[in-house]
């Protein structure tokens, strides 16, 4: 879309996020390695690296896939959503180390090219239990690589939103491939049933969480405002909206975000023009409503992106009566200026 949208604008948060993330990664490696050398003293360095990086990448993938639904259920998880990209790229790098060490350990010692060996050392493609599980890991890694590469702002700007979104939805394909990769790998090499149980738990957790978040959204949309004032629907008490943040209400199947900022109130559509991100879950940065997903910005009073950008969303009339905020659900055409309500 634009030349200079910054995807994530609150940099201090980003630094804290990275510090916590990499401390967690370091702690995981230390604990994993200590545990393995204590209980399996004969284990080789390569095997420890393969197992530590494989299990950690899979754990991080579970965390990444949990963040979206968790943020829908409870706003306190939004902070994780804002910086999910860093988590994704870190997960890919760790998975890449796992893939490279696996290729070195299992496929580089013979006289066949490691990539050819990966596809030909086990040819039980017609069998379920003996299926070449490493090929599934390789395909998943290719998808993760594509996602990590295109997570950069350059691709966000130059791939159409639809293509970018479809590409990133492929994370679910990668997850399915990885479930099979790990399940078959554990069954063929280790027969460690505790690990299989853990995998099953992870799968049930993610499926349950996604269903629950979907259900919570449907319930929220079905909620009707408790009362109205003429054409205006009650949104909330003014004190319920934190400074530079919004309250989202649903009316006639549309979501509207009412923002409080600099002693004023304005309402715009909750749906970002980029990939339908929830604008009401973002906040006002440099005077503009900033989408929490990839940082597109809109002016609160007219729903227009600041020049030179061209995106526009619908705006709504707001009024304040005895500290109660009301919104008229009749949308103005996208980009229509609406005088902000002054909070008295
Ligand atoms: C080129 C791609 C890949 C190759 C060649 C590969 C190869 C392997 C091999 C050989 C094992 C068995 C290791 C052992 O038990 O000694 C394994 C296990 C595993 N892999 Fe991969 N893998 C690849 C990609 C991935 C990716 C992308 C992930 C996760 C994001 C992953 C997660 C795991 C996990 C969790 C295990 C089980 C760890 C364990 O054995 O305790 N793999 N992989
Ligand atoms: S910026 Fe991507 S959805 Fe809003």
GROMACS .gro file of C-alpha atoms and ligand atoms in nm:
model
  391
    1UNK     CA    1   0.000   0.000   0.000
    2UNK     CA    2   0.232   0.272   0.109
    3UNK     CA    3   0.593   0.376   0.119
    4UNK     CA    4   0.656   0.422   0.485
    5UNK     CA    5   0.405   0.258   0.714
    6UNK     CA    6   0.593   0.118   1.005
    7UNK     CA    7   0.458  -0.219   1.105
    8UNK     CA    8   0.519  -0.185   1.476
    9UNK     CA    9   0.550   0.157   1.625
   10UNK     CA   10   0.606   0.108   1.995
   11UNK     CA   11   0.973   0.020   2.003
   12UNK     CA   12   1.040   0.001   2.376
   13UNK     CA   13   0.779  -0.273   2.401
   14UNK     CA   14   0.941  -0.452   2.111
   15UNK     CA   15   1.278  -0.452   2.284
   16UNK     CA   16   1.132  -0.587   2.611
   17UNK     CA   17   0.944  -0.851   2.409
   18UNK     CA   18   1.264  -0.962   2.235
   19UNK     CA   19   1.458  -0.972   2.563
   20UNK     CA   20   1.190  -1.191   2.726
   21UNK     CA   21   1.169  -1.413   2.418
   22UNK     CA   22   1.543  -1.477   2.389
   23UNK     CA   23   1.579  -1.527   2.766
   24UNK     CA   24   1.308  -1.793   2.739
   25UNK     CA   25   1.487  -1.953   2.443
   26UNK     CA   26   1.821  -1.956   2.631
   27UNK     CA   27   1.657  -2.101   2.946
   28UNK     CA   28   1.487  -2.373   2.740
   29UNK     CA   29   1.818  -2.478   2.582
   30UNK     CA   30   2.000  -2.481   2.919
   31UNK     CA   31   1.730  -2.691   3.084
   32UNK     CA   32   1.693  -2.927   2.786
   33UNK     CA   33   2.066  -2.988   2.753
   34UNK     CA   34   2.120  -3.034   3.130
   35UNK     CA   35   1.829  -3.278   3.150
   36UNK     CA   36   1.945  -3.483   2.851
   37UNK     CA   37   2.308  -3.511   2.962
   38UNK     CA   38   2.197  -3.615   3.311
   39UNK     CA   39   1.956  -3.884   3.201
   40UNK     CA   40   2.116  -3.992   2.869
   41UNK     CA   41   2.493  -3.939   2.916
   42UNK     CA   42   2.572  -4.123   2.590
   43UNK     CA   43   2.372  -3.880   2.374
   44UNK     CA   44   2.567  -3.701   2.096
   45UNK     CA   45   2.591  -3.322   2.066
   46UNK     CA   46   2.418  -3.334   1.726
   47UNK     CA   47   2.122  -3.532   1.863
   48UNK     CA   48   2.082  -3.289   2.154
   49UNK     CA   49   2.083  -2.994   1.913
   50UNK     CA   50   1.833  -3.164   1.681
   51UNK     CA   51   1.599  -3.248   1.966
   52UNK     CA   52   1.632  -2.919   2.154
   53UNK     CA   53   1.569  -2.707   1.844
   54UNK     CA   54   1.290  -2.933   1.709
   55UNK     CA   55   1.094  -2.937   2.035
   56UNK     CA   56   1.147  -2.566   2.099
   57UNK     CA   57   1.036  -2.468   1.746
   58UNK     CA   58   0.723  -2.677   1.789
   59UNK     CA   59   0.651  -2.525   2.131
   60UNK     CA   60   0.694  -2.172   1.989
   61UNK     CA   61   0.461  -2.260   1.702
   62UNK     CA   62   0.195  -2.362   1.954
   63UNK     CA   63   0.244  -2.030   2.134
   64UNK     CA   64   0.222  -1.835   1.805
   65UNK     CA   65  -0.100  -2.011   1.706
   66UNK     CA   66  -0.248  -1.950   2.053
   67UNK     CA   67  -0.190  -1.574   2.054
   68UNK     CA   68  -0.462  -1.479   1.801
   69UNK     CA   69  -0.750  -1.656   1.980
   70UNK     CA   70  -0.618  -1.559   2.326
   71UNK     CA   71  -0.615  -1.192   2.224
   72UNK     CA   72  -0.977  -1.228   2.104
   73UNK     CA   73  -1.076  -1.375   2.440
   74UNK     CA   74  -0.879  -1.139   2.668
   75UNK     CA   75  -0.731  -0.801   2.572
   76UNK     CA   76  -0.432  -0.851   2.803
   77UNK     CA   77  -0.286  -1.084   2.539
   78UNK     CA   78  -0.287  -0.808   2.276
   79UNK     CA   79   0.068  -0.713   2.370
   80UNK     CA   80   0.177  -1.055   2.243
   81UNK     CA   81  -0.017  -1.006   1.920
   82UNK     CA   82   0.152  -0.675   1.840
   83UNK     CA   83   0.494  -0.841   1.821
   84UNK     CA   84   0.399  -1.184   1.694
   85UNK     CA   85   0.617  -1.137   1.386
   86UNK     CA   86   0.938  -1.153   1.590
   87UNK     CA   87   0.821  -1.472   1.750
   88UNK     CA   88   0.749  -1.621   1.408
   89UNK     CA   89   1.087  -1.535   1.261
   90UNK     CA   90   1.268  -1.661   1.575
   91UNK     CA   91   1.073  -1.987   1.555
   92UNK     CA   92   1.170  -2.029   1.188
   93UNK     CA   93   1.541  -1.971   1.264
   94UNK     CA   94   1.533  -2.234   1.539
   95UNK     CA   95   1.349  -2.480   1.310
   96UNK     CA   96   1.608  -2.409   1.041
   97UNK     CA   97   1.891  -2.512   1.278
   98UNK     CA   98   1.698  -2.833   1.349
   99UNK     CA   99   1.657  -2.901   0.975
  100UNK     CA  100   2.021  -2.827   0.891
  101UNK     CA  101   2.155  -3.048   1.173
  102UNK     CA  102   1.916  -3.328   1.074
  103UNK     CA  103   2.037  -3.309   0.713
  104UNK     CA  104   2.400  -3.313   0.832
  105UNK     CA  105   2.351  -3.599   1.077
  106UNK     CA  106   2.126  -3.824   0.870
  107UNK     CA  107   2.200  -3.736   0.506
  108UNK     CA  108   2.545  -3.588   0.458
  109UNK     CA  109   2.769  -3.882   0.542
  110UNK     CA  110   2.707  -4.093   0.230
  111UNK     CA  111   2.794  -4.016  -0.132
  112UNK     CA  112   2.444  -3.896  -0.225
  113UNK     CA  113   2.347  -3.527  -0.224
  114UNK     CA  114   2.180  -3.462   0.118
  115UNK     CA  115   1.864  -3.323  -0.043
  116UNK     CA  116   1.831  -3.625  -0.274
  117UNK     CA  117   1.902  -3.852   0.022
  118UNK     CA  118   1.626  -3.677   0.220
  119UNK     CA  119   1.371  -3.784  -0.043
  120UNK     CA  120   1.515  -4.126  -0.131
  121UNK     CA  121   1.663  -4.279   0.186
  122UNK     CA  122   1.316  -4.395   0.291
  123UNK     CA  123   1.087  -4.477  -0.001
  124UNK     CA  124   0.785  -4.606   0.189
  125UNK     CA  125   0.567  -4.333   0.038
  126UNK     CA  126   0.275  -4.576   0.014
  127UNK     CA  127   0.279  -4.662   0.383
  128UNK     CA  128   0.124  -4.459   0.660
  129UNK     CA  129   0.329  -4.573   0.961
  130UNK     CA  130   0.660  -4.591   0.772
  131UNK     CA  131   0.603  -4.278   0.561
  132UNK     CA  132   0.928  -4.073   0.521
  133UNK     CA  133   0.851  -3.831   0.803
  134UNK     CA  134   1.152  -3.606   0.737
  135UNK     CA  135   1.005  -3.503   0.400
  136UNK     CA  136   0.700  -3.368   0.588
  137UNK     CA  137   0.931  -3.164   0.815
  138UNK     CA  138   1.111  -3.033   0.506
  139UNK     CA  139   0.784  -2.920   0.342
  140UNK     CA  140   0.676  -2.749   0.666
  141UNK     CA  141   1.013  -2.575   0.686
  142UNK     CA  142   0.968  -2.445   0.328
  143UNK     CA  143   0.633  -2.291   0.424
  144UNK     CA  144   0.780  -2.136   0.741
  145UNK     CA  145   1.068  -1.998   0.534
  146UNK     CA  146   0.827  -1.837   0.287
  147UNK     CA  147   0.633  -1.684   0.575
  148UNK     CA  148   0.943  -1.555   0.755
  149UNK     CA  149   1.077  -1.403   0.432
  150UNK     CA  150   0.750  -1.231   0.342
  151UNK     CA  151   0.689  -1.102   0.695
  152UNK     CA  152   0.919  -0.812   0.611
  153UNK     CA  153   0.753  -0.472   0.549
  154UNK     CA  154   0.867  -0.478   0.187
  155UNK     CA  155   0.639  -0.775   0.112
  156UNK     CA  156   0.359  -0.636   0.326
  157UNK     CA  157   0.362  -0.335   0.093
  158UNK     CA  158   0.416  -0.515  -0.235
  159UNK     CA  159   0.208  -0.832  -0.209
  160UNK     CA  160  -0.165  -0.769  -0.227
  161UNK     CA  161  -0.338  -0.811   0.113
  162UNK     CA  162  -0.524  -1.117  -0.018
  163UNK     CA  163  -0.207  -1.295  -0.132
  164UNK     CA  164  -0.020  -1.204   0.186
  165UNK     CA  165  -0.302  -1.326   0.406
  166UNK     CA  166  -0.341  -1.653   0.210
  167UNK     CA  167   0.032  -1.711   0.236
  168UNK     CA  168   0.028  -1.658   0.609
  169UNK     CA  169  -0.279  -1.879   0.658
  170UNK     CA  170  -0.055  -2.159   0.529
  171UNK     CA  171   0.086  -2.174   0.882
  172UNK     CA  172  -0.201  -2.415   0.950
  173UNK     CA  173  -0.082  -2.641   0.666
  174UNK     CA  174   0.270  -2.625   0.815
  175UNK     CA  175   0.127  -2.714   1.156
  176UNK     CA  176  -0.056  -3.019   1.014
  177UNK     CA  177   0.261  -3.133   0.833
  178UNK     CA  178   0.460  -3.093   1.154
  179UNK     CA  179   0.211  -3.293   1.357
  180UNK     CA  180   0.258  -3.580   1.113
  181UNK     CA  181   0.636  -3.523   1.099
  182UNK     CA  182   0.675  -3.550   1.474
  183UNK     CA  183   0.415  -3.821   1.528
  184UNK     CA  184   0.563  -4.052   1.262
  185UNK     CA  185   0.921  -3.962   1.364
  186UNK     CA  186   0.855  -4.048   1.728
  187UNK     CA  187   0.679  -4.372   1.632
  188UNK     CA  188   0.949  -4.481   1.388
  189UNK     CA  189   1.256  -4.386   1.592
  190UNK     CA  190   1.177  -4.361   1.961
  191UNK     CA  191   0.830  -4.498   2.038
  192UNK     CA  192   0.805  -4.236   2.314
  193UNK     CA  193   0.434  -4.239   2.397
  194UNK     CA  194   0.459  -3.953   2.649
  195UNK     CA  195   0.571  -3.730   2.364
  196UNK     CA  196   0.273  -3.845   2.157
  197UNK     CA  197   0.039  -3.758   2.445
  198UNK     CA  198   0.195  -3.414   2.471
  199UNK     CA  199   0.143  -3.367   2.098
  200UNK     CA  200  -0.221  -3.468   2.129
  201UNK     CA  201  -0.265  -3.226   2.418
  202UNK     CA  202  -0.115  -2.943   2.205
  203UNK     CA  203  -0.352  -3.024   1.920
  204UNK     CA  204  -0.659  -3.032   2.149
  205UNK     CA  205  -0.549  -2.705   2.316
  206UNK     CA  206  -0.521  -2.523   1.983
  207UNK     CA  207  -0.844  -2.662   1.840
  208UNK     CA  208  -1.036  -2.589   2.162
  209UNK     CA  209  -0.895  -2.237   2.186
  210UNK     CA  210  -0.986  -2.152   1.826
  211UNK     CA  211  -1.343  -2.280   1.870
  212UNK     CA  212  -1.385  -2.099   2.201
  213UNK     CA  213  -1.256  -1.768   2.057
  214UNK     CA  214  -1.490  -1.803   1.756
  215UNK     CA  215  -1.784  -1.870   1.987
  216UNK     CA  216  -1.694  -1.569   2.207
  217UNK     CA  217  -1.686  -1.345   1.896
  218UNK     CA  218  -2.027  -1.466   1.780
  219UNK     CA  219  -2.170  -1.399   2.128
  220UNK     CA  220  -2.018  -1.051   2.137
  221UNK     CA  221  -2.171  -0.968   1.797
  222UNK     CA  222  -2.510  -1.094   1.909
  223UNK     CA  223  -2.509  -0.863   2.214
  224UNK     CA  224  -2.735  -0.564   2.164
  225UNK     CA  225  -2.668  -0.236   2.346
  226UNK     CA  226  -2.861  -0.215   2.675
  227UNK     CA  227  -3.052   0.100   2.574
  228UNK     CA  228  -3.065   0.379   2.321
  229UNK     CA  229  -3.129   0.752   2.299
  230UNK     CA  230  -3.326   0.816   1.981
  231UNK     CA  231  -3.117   0.677   1.694
  232UNK     CA  232  -2.812   0.654   1.918
  233UNK     CA  233  -2.711   0.328   2.087
  234UNK     CA  234  -2.553   0.322   2.431
  235UNK     CA  235  -2.182   0.226   2.407
  236UNK     CA  236  -2.043   0.260   2.760
  237UNK     CA  237  -1.963   0.512   3.032
  238UNK     CA  238  -1.687   0.754   2.931
  239UNK     CA  239  -1.462   0.626   3.214
  240UNK     CA  240  -1.470   0.277   3.063
  241UNK     CA  241  -1.261   0.392   2.765
  242UNK     CA  242  -0.891   0.427   2.851
  243UNK     CA  243  -0.707   0.730   2.707
  244UNK     CA  244  -0.597   0.675   2.342
  245UNK     CA  245  -0.792   0.350   2.327
  246UNK     CA  246  -1.136   0.243   2.210
  247UNK     CA  247  -1.451   0.065   2.308
  248UNK     CA  248  -1.592  -0.166   2.040
  249UNK     CA  249  -1.967  -0.204   2.002
  250UNK     CA  250  -2.166  -0.420   1.761
  251UNK     CA  251  -2.472  -0.285   1.585
  252UNK     CA  252  -2.660  -0.440   1.292
  253UNK     CA  253  -2.374  -0.688   1.246
  254UNK     CA  254  -2.115  -0.407   1.210
  255UNK     CA  255  -1.842  -0.336   1.464
  256UNK     CA  256  -1.778   0.025   1.556
  257UNK     CA  257  -1.475   0.151   1.753
  258UNK     CA  258  -1.526   0.461   1.973
  259UNK     CA  259  -1.192   0.625   2.053
  260UNK     CA  260  -1.113   0.860   2.342
  261UNK     CA  261  -0.812   1.087   2.282
  262UNK     CA  262  -0.694   1.437   2.380
  263UNK     CA  263  -1.026   1.517   2.555
  264UNK     CA  264  -1.231   1.410   2.249
  265UNK     CA  265  -1.438   1.118   2.120
  266UNK     CA  266  -1.464   0.986   1.763
  267UNK     CA  267  -1.606   0.666   1.615
  268UNK     CA  268  -1.494   0.478   1.305
  269UNK     CA  269  -1.549   0.132   1.158
  270UNK     CA  270  -1.360  -0.133   1.351
  271UNK     CA  271  -1.243  -0.301   1.030
  272UNK     CA  272  -0.900  -0.214   0.891
  273UNK     CA  273  -0.877  -0.178   0.512
  274UNK     CA  274  -0.560  -0.384   0.498
  275UNK     CA  275  -0.662  -0.726   0.623
  276UNK     CA  276  -0.965  -0.653   0.835
  277UNK     CA  277  -0.761  -0.612   1.154
  278UNK     CA  278  -0.957  -0.490   1.460
  279UNK     CA  279  -0.886  -0.113   1.472
  280UNK     CA  280  -1.060  -0.081   1.809
  281UNK     CA  281  -0.792  -0.305   1.960
  282UNK     CA  282  -0.521  -0.067   1.844
  283UNK     CA  283  -0.441   0.268   1.994
  284UNK     CA  284  -0.374   0.627   1.896
  285UNK     CA  285  -0.011   0.684   1.803
  286UNK     CA  286   0.101   1.027   1.676
  287UNK     CA  287  -0.264   1.138   1.656
  288UNK     CA  288  -0.370   0.844   1.438
  289UNK     CA  289  -0.559   0.525   1.516
  290UNK     CA  290  -0.300   0.254   1.456
  291UNK     CA  291  -0.406  -0.096   1.355
  292UNK     CA  292  -0.261  -0.351   1.596
  293UNK     CA  293  -0.189  -0.603   1.321
  294UNK     CA  294   0.045  -0.426   1.080
  295UNK     CA  295   0.032  -0.059   1.173
  296UNK     CA  296  -0.195   0.100   0.908
  297UNK     CA  297  -0.311   0.438   1.039
  298UNK     CA  298  -0.636   0.637   1.023
  299UNK     CA  299  -0.732   0.984   1.146
  300UNK     CA  300  -1.004   0.951   1.412
  301UNK     CA  301  -1.216   1.243   1.289
  302UNK     CA  302  -1.253   1.135   0.922
  303UNK     CA  303  -1.132   0.772   0.904
  304UNK     CA  304  -0.877   0.868   0.634
  305UNK     CA  305  -0.517   0.749   0.637
  306UNK     CA  306  -0.281   1.045   0.673
  307UNK     CA  307  -0.143   1.175   0.338
  308UNK     CA  308   0.003   1.043   0.110
  309UNK     CA  309  -0.194   0.728   0.192
  310UNK     CA  310  -0.538   0.668   0.046
  311UNK     CA  311  -0.719   0.420   0.272
  312UNK     CA  312  -1.054   0.530   0.420
  313UNK     CA  313  -1.300   0.374   0.661
  314UNK     CA  314  -1.657   0.470   0.759
  315UNK     CA  315  -1.716   0.719   1.040
  316UNK     CA  316  -2.006   0.748   1.288
  317UNK     CA  317  -2.177   1.020   1.492
  318UNK     CA  318  -2.113   1.008   1.865
  319UNK     CA  319  -2.274   1.195   2.154
  320UNK     CA  320  -2.203   1.223   2.524
  321UNK     CA  321  -2.494   1.253   2.769
  322UNK     CA  322  -2.430   1.265   3.147
  323UNK     CA  323  -2.102   1.077   3.104
  324UNK     CA  324  -2.265   0.809   2.884
  325UNK     CA  325  -2.130   0.756   2.532
  326UNK     CA  326  -2.380   0.693   2.251
  327UNK     CA  327  -2.313   0.604   1.886
  328UNK     CA  328  -2.540   0.638   1.586
  329UNK     CA  329  -2.498   0.305   1.399
  330UNK     CA  330  -2.585   0.471   1.066
  331UNK     CA  331  -2.243   0.480   0.895
  332UNK     CA  332  -2.122   0.789   0.707
  333UNK     CA  333  -1.954   0.719   0.372
  334UNK     CA  334  -1.591   0.620   0.413
  335UNK     CA  335  -1.366   0.918   0.482
  336UNK     CA  336  -1.649   1.157   0.592
  337UNK     CA  337  -1.534   1.418   0.844
  338UNK     CA  338  -1.733   1.409   1.172
  339UNK     CA  339  -1.669   1.680   1.432
  340UNK     CA  340  -1.520   1.503   1.739
  341UNK     CA  341  -1.724   1.527   2.060
  342UNK     CA  342  -1.546   1.740   2.321
  343UNK     CA  343  -1.541   1.570   2.663
  344UNK     CA  344  -1.662   1.827   2.914
  345LIG     C1  345   1.444  -3.007   0.666
  345LIG     C2  346   1.349  -3.018   0.758
  345LIG     C3  347   1.350  -3.120   0.870
  345LIG     C4  348   1.420  -3.238   0.882
  345LIG     C5  349   1.517  -3.300   0.784
  345LIG     C6  350   1.385  -3.294   1.010
  345LIG     C7  351   1.434  -3.413   1.062
  345LIG     C8  352   1.402  -3.467   1.184
  345LIG     C9  353   1.457  -3.588   1.239
  345LIG    C10  354   1.562  -3.673   1.171
  345LIG    C11  355   1.399  -3.609   1.359
  345LIG    C12  356   1.426  -3.724   1.455
  345LIG    C13  357   1.536  -3.681   1.549
  345LIG    C14  358   1.565  -3.779   1.660
  345LIG     O1  359   1.470  -3.816   1.729
  345LIG     O2  360   1.680  -3.815   1.677
  345LIG    C15  361   1.308  -3.501   1.382
  345LIG    C16  362   1.229  -3.488   1.495
  345LIG    C17  363   1.157  -3.376   1.525
  345LIG     N1  364   1.136  -3.265   1.444
  345LIG    FE1  365   1.215  -3.239   1.261
  345LIG     N2  366   1.295  -3.210   1.072
  345LIG    C18  367   1.270  -3.102   0.990
  345LIG    C19  368   1.187  -2.995   1.016
  345LIG    C20  369   1.123  -2.973   1.136
  345LIG    C21  370   1.051  -2.853   1.171
  345LIG    C22  371   1.030  -2.735   1.075
  345LIG    C23  372   1.006  -2.868   1.301
  345LIG    C24  373   0.925  -2.775   1.388
  345LIG    C25  374   0.897  -2.649   1.366
  345LIG    C26  375   1.047  -2.997   1.346
  345LIG    C27  376   1.019  -3.049   1.471
  345LIG    C28  377   1.062  -3.173   1.515
  345LIG    C29  378   1.032  -3.226   1.646
  345LIG    C30  379   0.950  -3.158   1.756
  345LIG    C31  380   1.090  -3.354   1.653
  345LIG    C32  381   1.087  -3.452   1.770
  345LIG    C33  382   1.208  -3.428   1.855
  345LIG    C34  383   1.256  -3.553   1.923
  345LIG     O3  384   1.297  -3.643   1.852
  345LIG     O4  385   1.253  -3.558   2.044
  345LIG     N3  386   1.118  -3.058   1.244
  345LIG     N4  387   1.312  -3.414   1.275
  346LIG     S1  388  -0.270  -0.311   0.920
  346LIG    FE1  389  -0.295  -0.510   0.852
  346LIG     S2  390  -0.495  -0.553   0.917
  346LIG    FE2  391  -0.467  -0.351   0.976
   0.00000   0.00000   0.00000
